[in-house]
PDB file of C-alpha atoms in Angstrom:
ATOM      1  CA  UNK A   1     102.239 102.207  57.281  1.00 64.00           C
ATOM      2  CA  UNK A   2     100.016 102.157  60.386  1.00 81.00           C
ATOM      3  CA  UNK A   3     101.274 103.830  63.548  1.00 86.00           C
ATOM      4  CA  UNK A   4     102.148 101.348  66.347  1.00 92.00           C
ATOM      5  CA  UNK A   5     100.561 102.770  69.584  1.00 96.00           C
ATOM      6  CA  UNK A   6     101.948 101.641  72.941  1.00 97.00           C
ATOM      7  CA  UNK A   7      98.813 102.684  74.846  1.00 98.00           C
ATOM      8  CA  UNK A   8      98.358 102.642  78.597  1.00 98.00           C
ATOM      9  CA  UNK A   9      95.212 103.813  80.336  1.00 96.00           C
ATOM     10  CA  UNK A  10      95.518 103.849  84.222  1.00 95.00           C
ATOM     11  CA  UNK A  11      98.948 101.994  84.195  1.00 97.00           C
ATOM     12  CA  UNK A  12     100.264 100.281  87.184  1.00 96.00           C
ATOM     13  CA  UNK A  13     103.527 102.236  87.091  1.00 97.00           C
ATOM     14  CA  UNK A  14     104.824 105.132  85.133  1.00 98.00           C
ATOM     15  CA  UNK A  15     108.295 106.618  86.030  1.00 98.00           C
ATOM     16  CA  UNK A  16     111.488 108.302  84.675  1.00 97.00           C
ATOM     17  CA  UNK A  17     114.576 106.502  85.733  1.00 97.00           C
ATOM     18  CA  UNK A  18     118.208 106.346  84.653  1.00 96.00           C
ATOM     19  CA  UNK A  19     120.887 103.850  83.832  1.00 96.00           C
ATOM     20  CA  UNK A  20     124.482 104.814  84.324  1.00 92.00           C
ATOM     21  CA  UNK A  21     126.664 106.982  86.546  1.00 87.00           C
ATOM     22  CA  UNK A  22     126.172 110.719  86.826  1.00 82.00           C
ATOM     23  CA  UNK A  23     127.642 112.414  83.790  1.00 80.00           C
ATOM     24  CA  UNK A  24     126.830 109.608  81.545  1.00 86.00           C
ATOM     25  CA  UNK A  25     123.157 108.616  82.553  1.00 92.00           C
ATOM     26  CA  UNK A  26     120.680 107.574  80.049  1.00 96.00           C
ATOM     27  CA  UNK A  27     117.147 108.694  80.921  1.00 97.00           C
ATOM     28  CA  UNK A  28     114.060 106.487  80.248  1.00 98.00           C
ATOM     29  CA  UNK A  29     110.364 106.816  80.607  1.00 98.00           C
ATOM     30  CA  UNK A  30     109.034 103.494  81.558  1.00 98.00           C
ATOM     31  CA  UNK A  31     105.437 102.349  81.817  1.00 98.00           C
ATOM     32  CA  UNK A  32     103.974  99.062  83.166  1.00 98.00           C
ATOM     33  CA  UNK A  33     100.527  97.505  83.163  1.00 97.00           C
ATOM     34  CA  UNK A  34     100.464  94.031  84.408  1.00 96.00           C
ATOM     35  CA  UNK A  35     103.381  92.200  82.770  1.00 96.00           C
ATOM     36  CA  UNK A  36     103.491  94.562  79.906  1.00 97.00           C
ATOM     37  CA  UNK A  37     106.527  97.099  80.028  1.00 98.00           C
ATOM     38  CA  UNK A  38     107.329  99.747  77.525  1.00 98.00           C
ATOM     39  CA  UNK A  39     110.538 101.882  77.945  1.00 98.00           C
ATOM     40  CA  UNK A  40     111.434 104.901  75.752  1.00 98.00           C
ATOM     41  CA  UNK A  41     114.698 106.767  75.896  1.00 98.00           C
ATOM     42  CA  UNK A  42     114.563 110.632  76.350  1.00 96.00           C
ATOM     43  CA  UNK A  43     116.793 113.472  77.192  1.00 96.00           C
ATOM     44  CA  UNK A  44     117.282 114.846  80.744  1.00 94.00           C
ATOM     45  CA  UNK A  45     115.895 118.114  79.566  1.00 95.00           C
ATOM     46  CA  UNK A  46     112.687 116.508  78.234  1.00 97.00           C
ATOM     47  CA  UNK A  47     112.268 114.717  81.566  1.00 97.00           C
ATOM     48  CA  UNK A  48     112.656 117.920  83.588  1.00 96.00           C
ATOM     49  CA  UNK A  49     110.254 119.882  81.279  1.00 97.00           C
ATOM     50  CA  UNK A  50     107.599 117.173  81.499  1.00 97.00           C
ATOM     51  CA  UNK A  51     107.671 117.245  85.353  1.00 97.00           C
ATOM     52  CA  UNK A  52     107.676 121.113  85.420  1.00 97.00           C
ATOM     53  CA  UNK A  53     104.750 121.244  83.027  1.00 97.00           C
ATOM     54  CA  UNK A  54     102.772 118.524  85.057  1.00 96.00           C
ATOM     55  CA  UNK A  55     103.393 120.580  88.352  1.00 95.00           C
ATOM     56  CA  UNK A  56     102.367 123.833  86.725  1.00 95.00           C
ATOM     57  CA  UNK A  57      99.030 122.302  85.315  1.00 94.00           C
ATOM     58  CA  UNK A  58      98.185 120.725  88.673  1.00 93.00           C
ATOM     59  CA  UNK A  59      98.805 123.957  90.493  1.00 91.00           C
ATOM     60  CA  UNK A  60      96.589 125.839  88.049  1.00 90.00           C
ATOM     61  CA  UNK A  61      93.807 123.360  88.441  1.00 89.00           C
ATOM     62  CA  UNK A  62      93.997 123.861  92.264  1.00 87.00           C
ATOM     63  CA  UNK A  63      93.383 127.542  91.849  1.00 87.00           C
ATOM     64  CA  UNK A  64      90.660 127.231  89.211  1.00 80.00           C
ATOM     65  CA  UNK A  65      87.465 128.746  90.570  1.00 79.00           C
ATOM     66  CA  UNK A  66      84.671 126.250  90.904  1.00 75.00           C
ATOM     67  CA  UNK A  67      87.249 123.364  90.322  1.00 72.00           C
ATOM     68  CA  UNK A  68      85.236 120.061  90.492  1.00 76.00           C
ATOM     69  CA  UNK A  69      88.476 118.046  90.634  1.00 75.00           C
ATOM     70  CA  UNK A  70      90.287 116.769  93.784  1.00 80.00           C
ATOM     71  CA  UNK A  71      93.860 117.835  93.122  1.00 83.00           C
ATOM     72  CA  UNK A  72      96.696 116.843  95.585  1.00 80.00           C
ATOM     73  CA  UNK A  73      98.948 119.596  96.594  1.00 81.00           C
ATOM     74  CA  UNK A  74     101.798 117.146  97.579  1.00 83.00           C
ATOM     75  CA  UNK A  75     102.633 113.717  96.495  1.00 83.00           C
ATOM     76  CA  UNK A  76     100.339 111.058  98.117  1.00 79.00           C
ATOM     77  CA  UNK A  77     102.647 108.981 100.290  1.00 85.00           C
ATOM     78  CA  UNK A  78     100.998 105.682  99.284  1.00 88.00           C
ATOM     79  CA  UNK A  79     101.856 106.160  95.626  1.00 89.00           C
ATOM     80  CA  UNK A  80     105.567 107.311  96.036  1.00 89.00           C
ATOM     81  CA  UNK A  81     107.685 105.139  93.792  1.00 93.00           C
ATOM     82  CA  UNK A  82     111.458 105.101  94.550  1.00 92.00           C
ATOM     83  CA  UNK A  83     112.159 101.702  92.925  1.00 95.00           C
ATOM     84  CA  UNK A  84     114.658 101.471  89.981  1.00 96.00           C
ATOM     85  CA  UNK A  85     113.616 100.895  86.477  1.00 97.00           C
ATOM     86  CA  UNK A  86     112.414  97.438  85.820  1.00 97.00           C
ATOM     87  CA  UNK A  87     115.139  95.273  84.003  1.00 95.00           C
ATOM     88  CA  UNK A  88     115.971  94.648  81.303  1.00 93.00           C
ATOM     89  CA  UNK A  89     115.387  98.127  79.936  1.00 96.00           C
ATOM     90  CA  UNK A  90     115.087  97.956  76.055  1.00 95.00           C
ATOM     91  CA  UNK A  91     114.040 101.268  74.652  1.00 96.00           C
ATOM     92  CA  UNK A  92     111.184 101.017  71.997  1.00 96.00           C
ATOM     93  CA  UNK A  93     112.517 104.293  70.525  1.00 96.00           C
ATOM     94  CA  UNK A  94     114.264 107.523  71.420  1.00 96.00           C
ATOM     95  CA  UNK A  95     111.846 110.408  72.020  1.00 96.00           C
ATOM     96  CA  UNK A  96     111.808 113.344  69.657  1.00 94.00           C
ATOM     97  CA  UNK A  97     108.551 115.334  70.305  1.00 94.00           C
ATOM     98  CA  UNK A  98     106.281 115.032  73.282  1.00 96.00           C
ATOM     99  CA  UNK A  99     102.893 116.515  74.162  1.00 96.00           C
ATOM    100  CA  UNK A 100     101.080 116.795  77.491  1.00 97.00           C
ATOM    101  CA  UNK A 101      97.316 117.204  77.814  1.00 95.00           C
ATOM    102  CA  UNK A 102      94.531 117.275  80.332  1.00 93.00           C
ATOM    103  CA  UNK A 103      91.321 115.282  79.830  1.00 93.00           C
ATOM    104  CA  UNK A 104      88.697 116.716  82.212  1.00 89.00           C
ATOM    105  CA  UNK A 105      86.237 114.074  81.218  1.00 91.00           C
ATOM    106  CA  UNK A 106      88.299 111.321  82.762  1.00 92.00           C
ATOM    107  CA  UNK A 107      90.445 113.641  85.021  1.00 90.00           C
ATOM    108  CA  UNK A 108      93.714 112.383  83.649  1.00 94.00           C
ATOM    109  CA  UNK A 109      96.963 113.765  82.188  1.00 96.00           C
ATOM    110  CA  UNK A 110      97.663 112.428  78.624  1.00 98.00           C
ATOM    111  CA  UNK A 111     101.227 112.042  77.714  1.00 98.00           C
ATOM    112  CA  UNK A 112     102.218 111.389  74.203  1.00 97.00           C
ATOM    113  CA  UNK A 113     105.810 110.621  72.969  1.00 97.00           C
ATOM    114  CA  UNK A 114     106.931 110.363  69.393  1.00 96.00           C
ATOM    115  CA  UNK A 115     110.227 108.940  68.115  1.00 95.00           C
ATOM    116  CA  UNK A 116     113.050 110.991  66.651  1.00 90.00           C
ATOM    117  CA  UNK A 117     112.836 110.417  62.881  1.00 74.00           C
ATOM    118  CA  UNK A 118     116.387 110.007  61.631  1.00 66.00           C
ATOM    119  CA  UNK A 119     115.527 111.610  58.319  1.00 60.00           C
ATOM    120  CA  UNK A 120     113.315 114.421  59.460  1.00 50.00           C
ATOM    121  CA  UNK A 121     112.827 115.065  63.236  1.00 49.00           C
ATOM    122  CA  UNK A 122     110.254 117.769  62.539  1.00 50.00           C
ATOM    123  CA  UNK A 123     107.770 115.479  60.694  1.00 51.00           C
ATOM    124  CA  UNK A 124     104.201 115.860  61.707  1.00 58.00           C
ATOM    125  CA  UNK A 125     103.487 113.524  64.563  1.00 55.00           C
ATOM    126  CA  UNK A 126     100.451 112.054  62.531  1.00 59.00           C
ATOM    127  CA  UNK A 127     102.966 110.627  60.181  1.00 64.00           C
ATOM    128  CA  UNK A 128     105.067 108.914  62.776  1.00 62.00           C
ATOM    129  CA  UNK A 129     105.351 105.026  62.730  1.00 85.00           C
ATOM    130  CA  UNK A 130     105.164 104.589  66.507  1.00 93.00           C
ATOM    131  CA  UNK A 131     104.118 106.453  69.618  1.00 96.00           C
ATOM    132  CA  UNK A 132     103.595 106.015  73.392  1.00 98.00           C
ATOM    133  CA  UNK A 133     100.227 107.204  74.716  1.00 98.00           C
ATOM    134  CA  UNK A 134      99.875 107.169  78.533  1.00 98.00           C
ATOM    135  CA  UNK A 135      96.821 108.371  80.609  1.00 98.00           C
ATOM    136  CA  UNK A 136      97.431 108.955  84.411  1.00 97.00           C
ATOM    137  CA  UNK A 137      95.463 110.180  87.269  1.00 93.00           C
ATOM    138  CA  UNK A 138      96.223 113.475  89.168  1.00 93.00           C
ATOM    139  CA  UNK A 139      97.766 111.670  92.162  1.00 92.00           C
ATOM    140  CA  UNK A 140     100.048 109.572  89.881  1.00 95.00           C
ATOM    141  CA  UNK A 141     100.990 112.630  87.986  1.00 95.00           C
ATOM    142  CA  UNK A 142     101.955 114.519  91.103  1.00 95.00           C
ATOM    143  CA  UNK A 143     104.023 111.459  92.206  1.00 95.00           C
ATOM    144  CA  UNK A 144     105.606 111.150  88.673  1.00 97.00           C
ATOM    145  CA  UNK A 145     106.643 114.821  88.779  1.00 96.00           C
ATOM    146  CA  UNK A 146     108.223 114.620  92.129  1.00 95.00           C
ATOM    147  CA  UNK A 147     110.252 111.488  91.383  1.00 96.00           C
ATOM    148  CA  UNK A 148     111.282 112.899  88.022  1.00 96.00           C
ATOM    149  CA  UNK A 149     112.522 116.174  89.460  1.00 95.00           C
ATOM    150  CA  UNK A 150     114.464 114.111  92.128  1.00 94.00           C
ATOM    151  CA  UNK A 151     115.971 111.914  89.334  1.00 95.00           C
ATOM    152  CA  UNK A 152     116.984 114.845  87.210  1.00 93.00           C
ATOM    153  CA  UNK A 153     118.467 116.700  90.265  1.00 88.00           C
ATOM    154  CA  UNK A 154     120.530 113.611  91.244  1.00 85.00           C
ATOM    155  CA  UNK A 155     123.192 114.208  88.568  1.00 76.00           C
ATOM    156  CA  UNK A 156     126.696 115.656  88.964  1.00 72.00           C
ATOM    157  CA  UNK A 157     127.099 118.503  91.518  1.00 73.00           C
ATOM    158  CA  UNK A 158     127.572 122.041  90.129  1.00 73.00           C
ATOM    159  CA  UNK A 159     130.908 123.863  90.709  1.00 78.00           C
ATOM    160  CA  UNK A 160     130.297 126.946  92.903  1.00 78.00           C
ATOM    161  CA  UNK A 161     132.792 128.963  90.975  1.00 78.00           C
ATOM    162  CA  UNK A 162     131.913 128.546  87.241  1.00 78.00           C
ATOM    163  CA  UNK A 163     128.524 126.779  87.425  1.00 72.00           C
ATOM    164  CA  UNK A 164     129.357 123.831  85.279  1.00 73.00           C
ATOM    165  CA  UNK A 165     129.074 120.164  86.355  1.00 73.00           C
ATOM    166  CA  UNK A 166     131.857 118.526  88.287  1.00 75.00           C
ATOM    167  CA  UNK A 167     132.874 115.169  86.907  1.00 74.00           C
ATOM    168  CA  UNK A 168     133.974 112.322  89.398  1.00 70.00           C
ATOM    169  CA  UNK A 169     137.435 112.330  87.774  1.00 74.00           C
ATOM    170  CA  UNK A 170     138.054 116.011  88.348  1.00 73.00           C
ATOM    171  CA  UNK A 171     137.114 119.449  87.074  1.00 78.00           C
ATOM    172  CA  UNK A 172     138.734 122.434  85.498  1.00 80.00           C
ATOM    173  CA  UNK A 173     136.761 125.624  85.845  1.00 82.00           C
ATOM    174  CA  UNK A 174     135.827 127.512  82.645  1.00 73.00           C
ATOM    175  CA  UNK A 175     135.298 131.002  83.875  1.00 69.00           C
ATOM    176  CA  UNK A 176     133.632 133.478  81.764  1.00 63.00           C
ATOM    177  CA  UNK A 177     135.825 136.245  80.181  1.00 65.00           C
ATOM    178  CA  UNK A 178     135.503 139.468  82.062  1.00 56.00           C
TER     179      UNK A 178
END
């Protein structure tokens, strides 16, 4: 069966967003080019790790001796995107494995996401039936990472005593045994 590839090269928009209240939010990576929109479901931790890795690579590129690339140190204000996800959100798949790469020939980040396979979630990505492939510029990558960190951090507040999340309907501390 051929792999369905949802491919975006220089998309108009690429964001992580959520649906639902803190404590029961669902995370989505949404990409738009023109009127074509693809959303995939992913875990909060996957979102956080993707943003962290993008920032880490950007920061490494800045310090690279003889760096021929113009890498922004902060998010360019003209590409900040704080808008909600475009509705309706219909996930093409739930993300299992992801990869992040750097293409110096086009000066783009390459994000690949593969679905969780219900039978075998460790299957070789080459055998997956579907994937998302997104190529974004360094400025877009910096803006994407900033927004994603803000979205991840906008969850439930942490209890100062036990460090666990505080739910809107109350909280009972679970202190570690001493």
